[in-house]
JSON list of N, CA and C in Angstrom, two decimals:
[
{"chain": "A", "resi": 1, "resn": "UNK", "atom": "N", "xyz": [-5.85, 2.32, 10.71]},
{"chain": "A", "resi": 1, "resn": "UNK", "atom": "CA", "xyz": [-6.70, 1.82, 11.75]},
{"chain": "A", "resi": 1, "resn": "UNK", "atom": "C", "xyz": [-6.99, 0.36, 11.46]},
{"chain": "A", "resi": 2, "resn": "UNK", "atom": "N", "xyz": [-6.71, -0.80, 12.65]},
{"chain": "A", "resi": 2, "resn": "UNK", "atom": "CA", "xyz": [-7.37, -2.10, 12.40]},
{"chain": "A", "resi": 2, "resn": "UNK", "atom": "C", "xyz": [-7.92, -2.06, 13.77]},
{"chain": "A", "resi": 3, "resn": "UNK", "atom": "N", "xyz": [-8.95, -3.66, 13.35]},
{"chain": "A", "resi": 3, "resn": "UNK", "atom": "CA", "xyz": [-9.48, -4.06, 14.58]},
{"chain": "A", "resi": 3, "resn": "UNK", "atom": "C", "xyz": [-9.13, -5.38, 14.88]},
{"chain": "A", "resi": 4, "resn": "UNK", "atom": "N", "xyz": [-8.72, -6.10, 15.78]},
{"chain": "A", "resi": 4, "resn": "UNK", "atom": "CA", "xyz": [-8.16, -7.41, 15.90]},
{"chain": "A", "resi": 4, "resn": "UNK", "atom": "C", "xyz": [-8.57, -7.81, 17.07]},
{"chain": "A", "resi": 5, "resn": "UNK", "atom": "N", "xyz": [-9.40, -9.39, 16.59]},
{"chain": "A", "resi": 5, "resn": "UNK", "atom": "CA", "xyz": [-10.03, -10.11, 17.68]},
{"chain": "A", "resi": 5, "resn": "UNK", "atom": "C", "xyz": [-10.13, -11.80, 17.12]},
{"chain": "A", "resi": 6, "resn": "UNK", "atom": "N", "xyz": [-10.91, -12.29, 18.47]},
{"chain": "A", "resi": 6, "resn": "UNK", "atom": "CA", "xyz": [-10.68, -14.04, 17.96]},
{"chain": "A", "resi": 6, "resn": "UNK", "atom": "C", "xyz": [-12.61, -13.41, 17.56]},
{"chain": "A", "resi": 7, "resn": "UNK", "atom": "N", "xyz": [-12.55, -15.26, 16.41]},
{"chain": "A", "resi": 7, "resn": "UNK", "atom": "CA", "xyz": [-13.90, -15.01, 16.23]},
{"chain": "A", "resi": 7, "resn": "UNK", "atom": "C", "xyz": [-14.14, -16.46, 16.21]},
{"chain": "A", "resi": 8, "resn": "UNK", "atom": "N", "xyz": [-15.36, -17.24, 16.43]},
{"chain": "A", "resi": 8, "resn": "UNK", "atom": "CA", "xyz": [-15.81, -18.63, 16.29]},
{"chain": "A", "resi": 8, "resn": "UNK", "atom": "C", "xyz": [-14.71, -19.25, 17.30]},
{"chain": "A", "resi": 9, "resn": "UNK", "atom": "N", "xyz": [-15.30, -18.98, 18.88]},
{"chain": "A", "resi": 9, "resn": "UNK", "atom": "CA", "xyz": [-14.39, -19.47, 19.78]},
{"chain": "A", "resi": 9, "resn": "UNK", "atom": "C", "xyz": [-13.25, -19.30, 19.69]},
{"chain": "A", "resi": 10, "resn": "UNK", "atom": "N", "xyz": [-12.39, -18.32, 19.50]},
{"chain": "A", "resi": 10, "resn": "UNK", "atom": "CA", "xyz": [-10.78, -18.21, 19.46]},
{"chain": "A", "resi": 10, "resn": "UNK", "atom": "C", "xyz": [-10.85, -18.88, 19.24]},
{"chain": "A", "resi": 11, "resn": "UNK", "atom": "N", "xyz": [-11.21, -19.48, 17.80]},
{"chain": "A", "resi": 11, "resn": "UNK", "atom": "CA", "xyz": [-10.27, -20.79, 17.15]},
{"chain": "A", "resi": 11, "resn": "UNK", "atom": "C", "xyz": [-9.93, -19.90, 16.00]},
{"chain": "A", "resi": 12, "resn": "UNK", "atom": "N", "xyz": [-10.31, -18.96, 15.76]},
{"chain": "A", "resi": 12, "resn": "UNK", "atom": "CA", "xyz": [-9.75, -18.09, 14.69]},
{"chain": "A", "resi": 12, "resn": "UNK", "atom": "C", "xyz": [-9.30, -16.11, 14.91]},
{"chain": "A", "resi": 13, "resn": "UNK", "atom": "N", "xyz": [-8.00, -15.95, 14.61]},
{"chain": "A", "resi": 13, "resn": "UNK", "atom": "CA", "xyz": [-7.52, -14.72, 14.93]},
{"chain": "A", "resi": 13, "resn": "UNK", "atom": "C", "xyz": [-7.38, -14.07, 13.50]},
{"chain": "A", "resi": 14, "resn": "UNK", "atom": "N", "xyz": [-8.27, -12.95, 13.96]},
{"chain": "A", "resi": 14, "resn": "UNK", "atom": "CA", "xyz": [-8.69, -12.07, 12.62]},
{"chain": "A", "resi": 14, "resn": "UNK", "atom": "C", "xyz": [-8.17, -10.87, 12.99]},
{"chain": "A", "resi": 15, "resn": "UNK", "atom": "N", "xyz": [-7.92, -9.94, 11.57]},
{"chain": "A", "resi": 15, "resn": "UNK", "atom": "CA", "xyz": [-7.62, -8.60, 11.70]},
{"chain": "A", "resi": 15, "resn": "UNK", "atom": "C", "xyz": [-8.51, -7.77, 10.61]},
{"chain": "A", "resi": 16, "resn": "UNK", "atom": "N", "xyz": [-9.31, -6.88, 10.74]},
{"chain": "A", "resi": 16, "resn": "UNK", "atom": "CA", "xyz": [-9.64, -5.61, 9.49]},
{"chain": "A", "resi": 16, "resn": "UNK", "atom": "C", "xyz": [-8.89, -4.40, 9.72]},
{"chain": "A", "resi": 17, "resn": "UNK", "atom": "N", "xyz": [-8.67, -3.84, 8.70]},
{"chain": "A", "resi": 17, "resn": "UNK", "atom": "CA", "xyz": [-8.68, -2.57, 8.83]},
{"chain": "A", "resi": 17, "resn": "UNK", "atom": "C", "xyz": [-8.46, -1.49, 7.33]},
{"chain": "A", "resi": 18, "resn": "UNK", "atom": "N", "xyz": [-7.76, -0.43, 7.46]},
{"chain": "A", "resi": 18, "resn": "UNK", "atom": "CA", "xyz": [-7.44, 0.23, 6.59]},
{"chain": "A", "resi": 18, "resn": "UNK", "atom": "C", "xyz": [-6.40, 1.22, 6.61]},
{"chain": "A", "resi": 19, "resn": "UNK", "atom": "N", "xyz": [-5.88, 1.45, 5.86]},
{"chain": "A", "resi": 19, "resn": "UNK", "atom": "CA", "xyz": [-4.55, 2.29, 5.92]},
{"chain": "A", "resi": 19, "resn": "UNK", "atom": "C", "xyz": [-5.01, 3.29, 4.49]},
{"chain": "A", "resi": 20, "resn": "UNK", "atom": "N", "xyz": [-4.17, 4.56, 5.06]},
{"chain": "A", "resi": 20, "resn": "UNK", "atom": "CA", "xyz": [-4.35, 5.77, 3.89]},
{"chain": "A", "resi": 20, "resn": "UNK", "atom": "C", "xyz": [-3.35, 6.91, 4.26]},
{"chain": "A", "resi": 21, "resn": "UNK", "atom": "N", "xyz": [-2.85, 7.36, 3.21]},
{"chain": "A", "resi": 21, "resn": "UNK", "atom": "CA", "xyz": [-1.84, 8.76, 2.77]},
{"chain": "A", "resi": 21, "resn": "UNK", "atom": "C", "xyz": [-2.30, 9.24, 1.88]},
{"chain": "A", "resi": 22, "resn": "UNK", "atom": "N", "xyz": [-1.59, 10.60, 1.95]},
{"chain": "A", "resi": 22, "resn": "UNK", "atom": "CA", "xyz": [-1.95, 11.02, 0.92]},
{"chain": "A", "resi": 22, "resn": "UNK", "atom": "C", "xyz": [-0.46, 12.06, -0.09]},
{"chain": "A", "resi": 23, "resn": "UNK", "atom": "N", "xyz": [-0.65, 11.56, -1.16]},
{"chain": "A", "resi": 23, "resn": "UNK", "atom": "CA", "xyz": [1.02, 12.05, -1.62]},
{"chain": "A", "resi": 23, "resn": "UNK", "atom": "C", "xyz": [0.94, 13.15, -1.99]},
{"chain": "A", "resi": 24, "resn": "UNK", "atom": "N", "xyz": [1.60, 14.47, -1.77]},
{"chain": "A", "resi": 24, "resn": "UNK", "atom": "CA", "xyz": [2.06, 15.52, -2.32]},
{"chain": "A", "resi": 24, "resn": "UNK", "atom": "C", "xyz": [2.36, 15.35, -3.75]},
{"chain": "A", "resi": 25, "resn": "UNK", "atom": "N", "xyz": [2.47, 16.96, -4.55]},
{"chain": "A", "resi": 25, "resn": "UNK", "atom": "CA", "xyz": [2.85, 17.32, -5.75]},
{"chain": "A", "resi": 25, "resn": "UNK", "atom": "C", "xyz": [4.50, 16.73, -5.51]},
{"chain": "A", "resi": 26, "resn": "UNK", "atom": "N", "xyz": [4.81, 16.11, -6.43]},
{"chain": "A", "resi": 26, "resn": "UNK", "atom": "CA", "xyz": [6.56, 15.95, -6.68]},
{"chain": "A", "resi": 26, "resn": "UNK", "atom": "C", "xyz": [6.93, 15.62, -7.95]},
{"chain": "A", "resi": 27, "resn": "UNK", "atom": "N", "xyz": [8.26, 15.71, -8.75]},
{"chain": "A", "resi": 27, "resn": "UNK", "atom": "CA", "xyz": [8.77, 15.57, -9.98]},
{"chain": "A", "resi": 27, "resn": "UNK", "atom": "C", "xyz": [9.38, 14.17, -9.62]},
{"chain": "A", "resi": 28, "resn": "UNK", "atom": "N", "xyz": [8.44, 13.45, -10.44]},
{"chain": "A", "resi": 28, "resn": "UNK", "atom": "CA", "xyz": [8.70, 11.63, -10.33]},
{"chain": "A", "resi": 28, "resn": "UNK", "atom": "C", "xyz": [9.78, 11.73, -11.99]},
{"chain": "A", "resi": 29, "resn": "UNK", "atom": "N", "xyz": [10.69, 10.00, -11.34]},
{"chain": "A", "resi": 29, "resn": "UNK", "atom": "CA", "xyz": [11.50, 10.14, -12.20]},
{"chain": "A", "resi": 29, "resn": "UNK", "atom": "C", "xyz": [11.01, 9.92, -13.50]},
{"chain": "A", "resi": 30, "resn": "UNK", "atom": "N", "xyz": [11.56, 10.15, -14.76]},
{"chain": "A", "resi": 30, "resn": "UNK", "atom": "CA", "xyz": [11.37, 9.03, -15.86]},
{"chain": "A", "resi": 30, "resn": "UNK", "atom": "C", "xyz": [12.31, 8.00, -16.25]},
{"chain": "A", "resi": 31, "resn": "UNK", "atom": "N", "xyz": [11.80, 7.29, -17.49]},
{"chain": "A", "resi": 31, "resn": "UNK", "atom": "CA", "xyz": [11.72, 6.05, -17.41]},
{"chain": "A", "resi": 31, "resn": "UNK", "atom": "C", "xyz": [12.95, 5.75, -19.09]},
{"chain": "A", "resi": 32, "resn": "UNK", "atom": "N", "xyz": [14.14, 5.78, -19.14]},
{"chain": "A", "resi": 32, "resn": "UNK", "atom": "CA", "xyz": [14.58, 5.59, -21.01]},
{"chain": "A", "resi": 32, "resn": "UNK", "atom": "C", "xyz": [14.63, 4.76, -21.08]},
{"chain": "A", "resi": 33, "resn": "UNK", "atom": "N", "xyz": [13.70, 3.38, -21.78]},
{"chain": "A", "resi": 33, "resn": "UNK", "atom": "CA", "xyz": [13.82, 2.13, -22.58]},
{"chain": "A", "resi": 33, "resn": "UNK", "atom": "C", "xyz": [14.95, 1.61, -23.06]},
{"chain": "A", "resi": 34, "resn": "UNK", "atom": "N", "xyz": [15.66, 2.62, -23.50]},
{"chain": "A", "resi": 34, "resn": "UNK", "atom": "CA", "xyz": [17.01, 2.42, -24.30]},
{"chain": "A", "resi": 34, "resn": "UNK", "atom": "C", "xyz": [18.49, 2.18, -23.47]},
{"chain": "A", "resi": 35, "resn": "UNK", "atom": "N", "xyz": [18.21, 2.76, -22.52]},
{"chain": "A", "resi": 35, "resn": "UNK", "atom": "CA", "xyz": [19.43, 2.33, -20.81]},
{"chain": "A", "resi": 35, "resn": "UNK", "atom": "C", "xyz": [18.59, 1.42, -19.94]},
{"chain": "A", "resi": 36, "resn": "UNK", "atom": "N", "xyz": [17.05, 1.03, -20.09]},
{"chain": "A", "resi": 36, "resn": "UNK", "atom": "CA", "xyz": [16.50, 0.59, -18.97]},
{"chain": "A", "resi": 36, "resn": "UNK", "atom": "C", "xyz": [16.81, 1.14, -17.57]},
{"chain": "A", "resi": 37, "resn": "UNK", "atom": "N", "xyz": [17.13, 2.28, -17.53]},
{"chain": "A", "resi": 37, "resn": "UNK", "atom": "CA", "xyz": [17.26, 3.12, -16.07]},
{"chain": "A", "resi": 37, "resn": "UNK", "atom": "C", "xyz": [16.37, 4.36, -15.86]},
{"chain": "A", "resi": 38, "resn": "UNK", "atom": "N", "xyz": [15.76, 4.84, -14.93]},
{"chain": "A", "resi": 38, "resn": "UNK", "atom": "CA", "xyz": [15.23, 5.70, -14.33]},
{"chain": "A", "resi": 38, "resn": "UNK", "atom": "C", "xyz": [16.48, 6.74, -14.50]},
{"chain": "A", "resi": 39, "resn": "UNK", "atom": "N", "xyz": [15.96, 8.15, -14.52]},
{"chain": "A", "resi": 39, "resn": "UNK", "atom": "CA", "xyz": [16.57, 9.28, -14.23]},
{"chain": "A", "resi": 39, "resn": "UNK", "atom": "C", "xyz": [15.72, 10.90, -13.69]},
{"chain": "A", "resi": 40, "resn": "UNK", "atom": "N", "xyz": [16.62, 11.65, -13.15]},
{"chain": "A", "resi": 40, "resn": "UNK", "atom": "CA", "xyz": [15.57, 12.59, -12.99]},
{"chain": "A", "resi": 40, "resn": "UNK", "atom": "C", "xyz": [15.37, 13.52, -14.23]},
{"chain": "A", "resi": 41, "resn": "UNK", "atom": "N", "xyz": [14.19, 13.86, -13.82]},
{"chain": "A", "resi": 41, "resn": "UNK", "atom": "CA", "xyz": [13.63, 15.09, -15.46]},
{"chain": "A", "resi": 41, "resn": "UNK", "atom": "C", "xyz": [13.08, 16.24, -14.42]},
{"chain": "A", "resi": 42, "resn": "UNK", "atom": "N", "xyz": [12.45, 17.26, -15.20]},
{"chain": "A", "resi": 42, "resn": "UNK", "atom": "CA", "xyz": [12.33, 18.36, -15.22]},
{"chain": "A", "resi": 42, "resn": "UNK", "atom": "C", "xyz": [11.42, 19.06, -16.22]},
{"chain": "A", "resi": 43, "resn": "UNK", "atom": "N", "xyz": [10.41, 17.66, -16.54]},
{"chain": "A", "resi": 43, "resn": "UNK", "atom": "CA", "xyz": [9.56, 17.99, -17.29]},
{"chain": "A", "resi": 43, "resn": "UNK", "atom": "C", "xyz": [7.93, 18.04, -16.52]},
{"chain": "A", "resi": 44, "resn": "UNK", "atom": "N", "xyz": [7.63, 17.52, -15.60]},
{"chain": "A", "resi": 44, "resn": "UNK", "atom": "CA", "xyz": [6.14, 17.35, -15.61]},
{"chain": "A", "resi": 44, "resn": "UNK", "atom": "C", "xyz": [6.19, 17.13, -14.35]},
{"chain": "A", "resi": 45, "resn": "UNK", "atom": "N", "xyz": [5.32, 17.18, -13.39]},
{"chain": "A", "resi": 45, "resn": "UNK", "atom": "CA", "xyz": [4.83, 17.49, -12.16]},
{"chain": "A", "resi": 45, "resn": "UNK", "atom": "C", "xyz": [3.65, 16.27, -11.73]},
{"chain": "A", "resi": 46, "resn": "UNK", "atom": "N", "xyz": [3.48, 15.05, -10.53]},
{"chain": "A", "resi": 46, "resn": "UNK", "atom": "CA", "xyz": [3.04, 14.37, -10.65]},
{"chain": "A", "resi": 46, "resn": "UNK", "atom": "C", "xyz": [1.66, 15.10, -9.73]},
{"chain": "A", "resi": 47, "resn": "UNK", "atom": "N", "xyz": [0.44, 15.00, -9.94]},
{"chain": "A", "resi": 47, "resn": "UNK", "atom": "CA", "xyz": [-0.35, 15.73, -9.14]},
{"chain": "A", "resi": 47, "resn": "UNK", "atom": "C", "xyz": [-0.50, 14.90, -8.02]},
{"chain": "A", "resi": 48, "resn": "UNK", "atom": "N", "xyz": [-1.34, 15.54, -6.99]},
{"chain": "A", "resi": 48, "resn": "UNK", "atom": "CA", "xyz": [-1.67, 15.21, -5.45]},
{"chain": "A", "resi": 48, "resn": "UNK", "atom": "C", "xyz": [-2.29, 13.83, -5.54]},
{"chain": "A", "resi": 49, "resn": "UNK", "atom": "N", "xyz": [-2.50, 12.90, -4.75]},
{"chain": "A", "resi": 49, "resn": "UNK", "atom": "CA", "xyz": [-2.87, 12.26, -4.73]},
{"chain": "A", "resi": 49, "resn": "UNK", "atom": "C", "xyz": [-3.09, 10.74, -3.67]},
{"chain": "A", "resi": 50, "resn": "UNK", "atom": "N", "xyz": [-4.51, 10.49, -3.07]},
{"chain": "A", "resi": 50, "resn": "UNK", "atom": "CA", "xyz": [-4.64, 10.01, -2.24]},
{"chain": "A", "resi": 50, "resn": "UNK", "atom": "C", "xyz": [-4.43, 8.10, -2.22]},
{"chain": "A", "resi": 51, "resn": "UNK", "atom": "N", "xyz": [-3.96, 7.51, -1.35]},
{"chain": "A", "resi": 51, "resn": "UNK", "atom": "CA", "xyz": [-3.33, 6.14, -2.08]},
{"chain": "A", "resi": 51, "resn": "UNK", "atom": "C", "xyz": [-4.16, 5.45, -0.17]},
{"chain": "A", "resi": 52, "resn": "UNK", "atom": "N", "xyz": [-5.41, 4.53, -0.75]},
{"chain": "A", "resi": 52, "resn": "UNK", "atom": "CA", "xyz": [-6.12, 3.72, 0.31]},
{"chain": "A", "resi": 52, "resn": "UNK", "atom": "C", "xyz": [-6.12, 2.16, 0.24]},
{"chain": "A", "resi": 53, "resn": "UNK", "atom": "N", "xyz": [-5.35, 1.42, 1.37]},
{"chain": "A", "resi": 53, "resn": "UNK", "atom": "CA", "xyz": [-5.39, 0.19, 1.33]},
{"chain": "A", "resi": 53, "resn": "UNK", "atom": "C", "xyz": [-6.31, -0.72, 2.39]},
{"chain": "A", "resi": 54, "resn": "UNK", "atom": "N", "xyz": [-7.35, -1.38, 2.15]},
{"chain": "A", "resi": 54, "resn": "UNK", "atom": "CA", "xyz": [-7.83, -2.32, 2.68]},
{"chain": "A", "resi": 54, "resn": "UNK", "atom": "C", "xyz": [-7.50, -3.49, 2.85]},
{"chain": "A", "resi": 55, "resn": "UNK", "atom": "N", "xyz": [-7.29, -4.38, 3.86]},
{"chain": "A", "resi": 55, "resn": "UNK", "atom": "CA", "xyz": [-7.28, -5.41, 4.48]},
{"chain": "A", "resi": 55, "resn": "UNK", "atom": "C", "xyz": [-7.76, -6.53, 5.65]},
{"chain": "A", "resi": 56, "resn": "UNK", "atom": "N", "xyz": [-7.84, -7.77, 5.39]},
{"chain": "A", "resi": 56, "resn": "UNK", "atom": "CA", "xyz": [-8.08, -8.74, 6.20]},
{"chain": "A", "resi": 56, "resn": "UNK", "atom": "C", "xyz": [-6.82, -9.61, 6.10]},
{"chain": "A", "resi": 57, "resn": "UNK", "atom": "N", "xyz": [-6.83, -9.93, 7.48]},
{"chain": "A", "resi": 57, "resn": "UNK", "atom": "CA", "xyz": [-5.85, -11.15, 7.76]},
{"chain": "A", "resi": 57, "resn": "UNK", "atom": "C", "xyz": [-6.29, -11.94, 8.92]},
{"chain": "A", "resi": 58, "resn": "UNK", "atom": "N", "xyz": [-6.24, -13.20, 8.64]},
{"chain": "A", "resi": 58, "resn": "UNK", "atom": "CA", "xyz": [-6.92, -14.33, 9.64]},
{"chain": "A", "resi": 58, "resn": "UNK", "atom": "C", "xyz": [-5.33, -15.22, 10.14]},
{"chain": "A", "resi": 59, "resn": "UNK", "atom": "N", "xyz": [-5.62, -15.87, 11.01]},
{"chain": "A", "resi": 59, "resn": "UNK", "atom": "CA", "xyz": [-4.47, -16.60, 11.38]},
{"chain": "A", "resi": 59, "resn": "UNK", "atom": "C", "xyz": [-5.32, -18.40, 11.85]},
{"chain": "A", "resi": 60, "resn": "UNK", "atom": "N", "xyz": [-5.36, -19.13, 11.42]},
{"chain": "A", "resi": 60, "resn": "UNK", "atom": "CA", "xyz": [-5.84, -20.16, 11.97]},
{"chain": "A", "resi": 60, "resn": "UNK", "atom": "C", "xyz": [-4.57, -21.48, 12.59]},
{"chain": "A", "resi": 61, "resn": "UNK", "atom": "N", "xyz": [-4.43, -21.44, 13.87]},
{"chain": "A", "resi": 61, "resn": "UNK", "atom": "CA", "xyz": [-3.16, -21.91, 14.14]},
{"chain": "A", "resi": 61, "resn": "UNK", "atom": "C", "xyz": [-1.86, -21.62, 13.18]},
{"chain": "A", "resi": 62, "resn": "UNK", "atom": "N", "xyz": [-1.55, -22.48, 12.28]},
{"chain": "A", "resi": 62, "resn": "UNK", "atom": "CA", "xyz": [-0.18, -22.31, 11.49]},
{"chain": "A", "resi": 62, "resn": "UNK", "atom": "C", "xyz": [-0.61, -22.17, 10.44]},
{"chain": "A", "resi": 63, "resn": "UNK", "atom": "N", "xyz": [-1.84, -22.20, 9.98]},
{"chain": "A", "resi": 63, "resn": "UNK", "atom": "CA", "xyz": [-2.28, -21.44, 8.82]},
{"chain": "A", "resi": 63, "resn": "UNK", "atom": "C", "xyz": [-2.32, -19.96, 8.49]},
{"chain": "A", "resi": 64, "resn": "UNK", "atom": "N", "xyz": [-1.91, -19.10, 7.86]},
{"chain": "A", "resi": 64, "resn": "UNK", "atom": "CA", "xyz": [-1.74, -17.63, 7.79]},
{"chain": "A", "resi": 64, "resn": "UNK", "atom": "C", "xyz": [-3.05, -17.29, 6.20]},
{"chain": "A", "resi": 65, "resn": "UNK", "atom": "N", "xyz": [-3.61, -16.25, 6.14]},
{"chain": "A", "resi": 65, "resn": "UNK", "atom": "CA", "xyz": [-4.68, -15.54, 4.82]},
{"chain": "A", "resi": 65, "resn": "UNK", "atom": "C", "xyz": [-4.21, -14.28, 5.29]},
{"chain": "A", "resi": 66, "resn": "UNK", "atom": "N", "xyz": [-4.36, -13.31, 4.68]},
{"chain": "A", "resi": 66, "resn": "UNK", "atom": "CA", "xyz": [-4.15, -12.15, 3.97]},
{"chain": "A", "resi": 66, "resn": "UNK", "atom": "C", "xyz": [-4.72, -11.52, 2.95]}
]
């Protein structure tokens, strides 16, 4: 969900909002130091877990924030 509007006389274009998921149980890869490569395992189970991002972004003519 965002909200997007001008503020201080449309001289400035703003955005809020927030974004959210939420990740299921899954077998994430691991990691061998020794190849520097990822592989799959069959050892451990990553639990549930909810992942929330907040944001603002302004636009002032050709100026961009984030």
């Amino acid at each position: 969900m965002f909200y997007e509007g001008y503020i201080f006389r449309k001289a400035l274009l703003s955005q809020v909002g927030a974004e959210m998921y939420y990740q299921s149980r899954f077998r994430a890869f691991n990691y061998s130091p020794s190849t520097q490569q990822f592989y799959q395992q069959d050892n451990f189970t990553i639990r549930n877990y909810p992942v929330v991002d907040v944001f603002f972004s302004a636009d002032i003519k050709s100026v961009s924030f984030f």
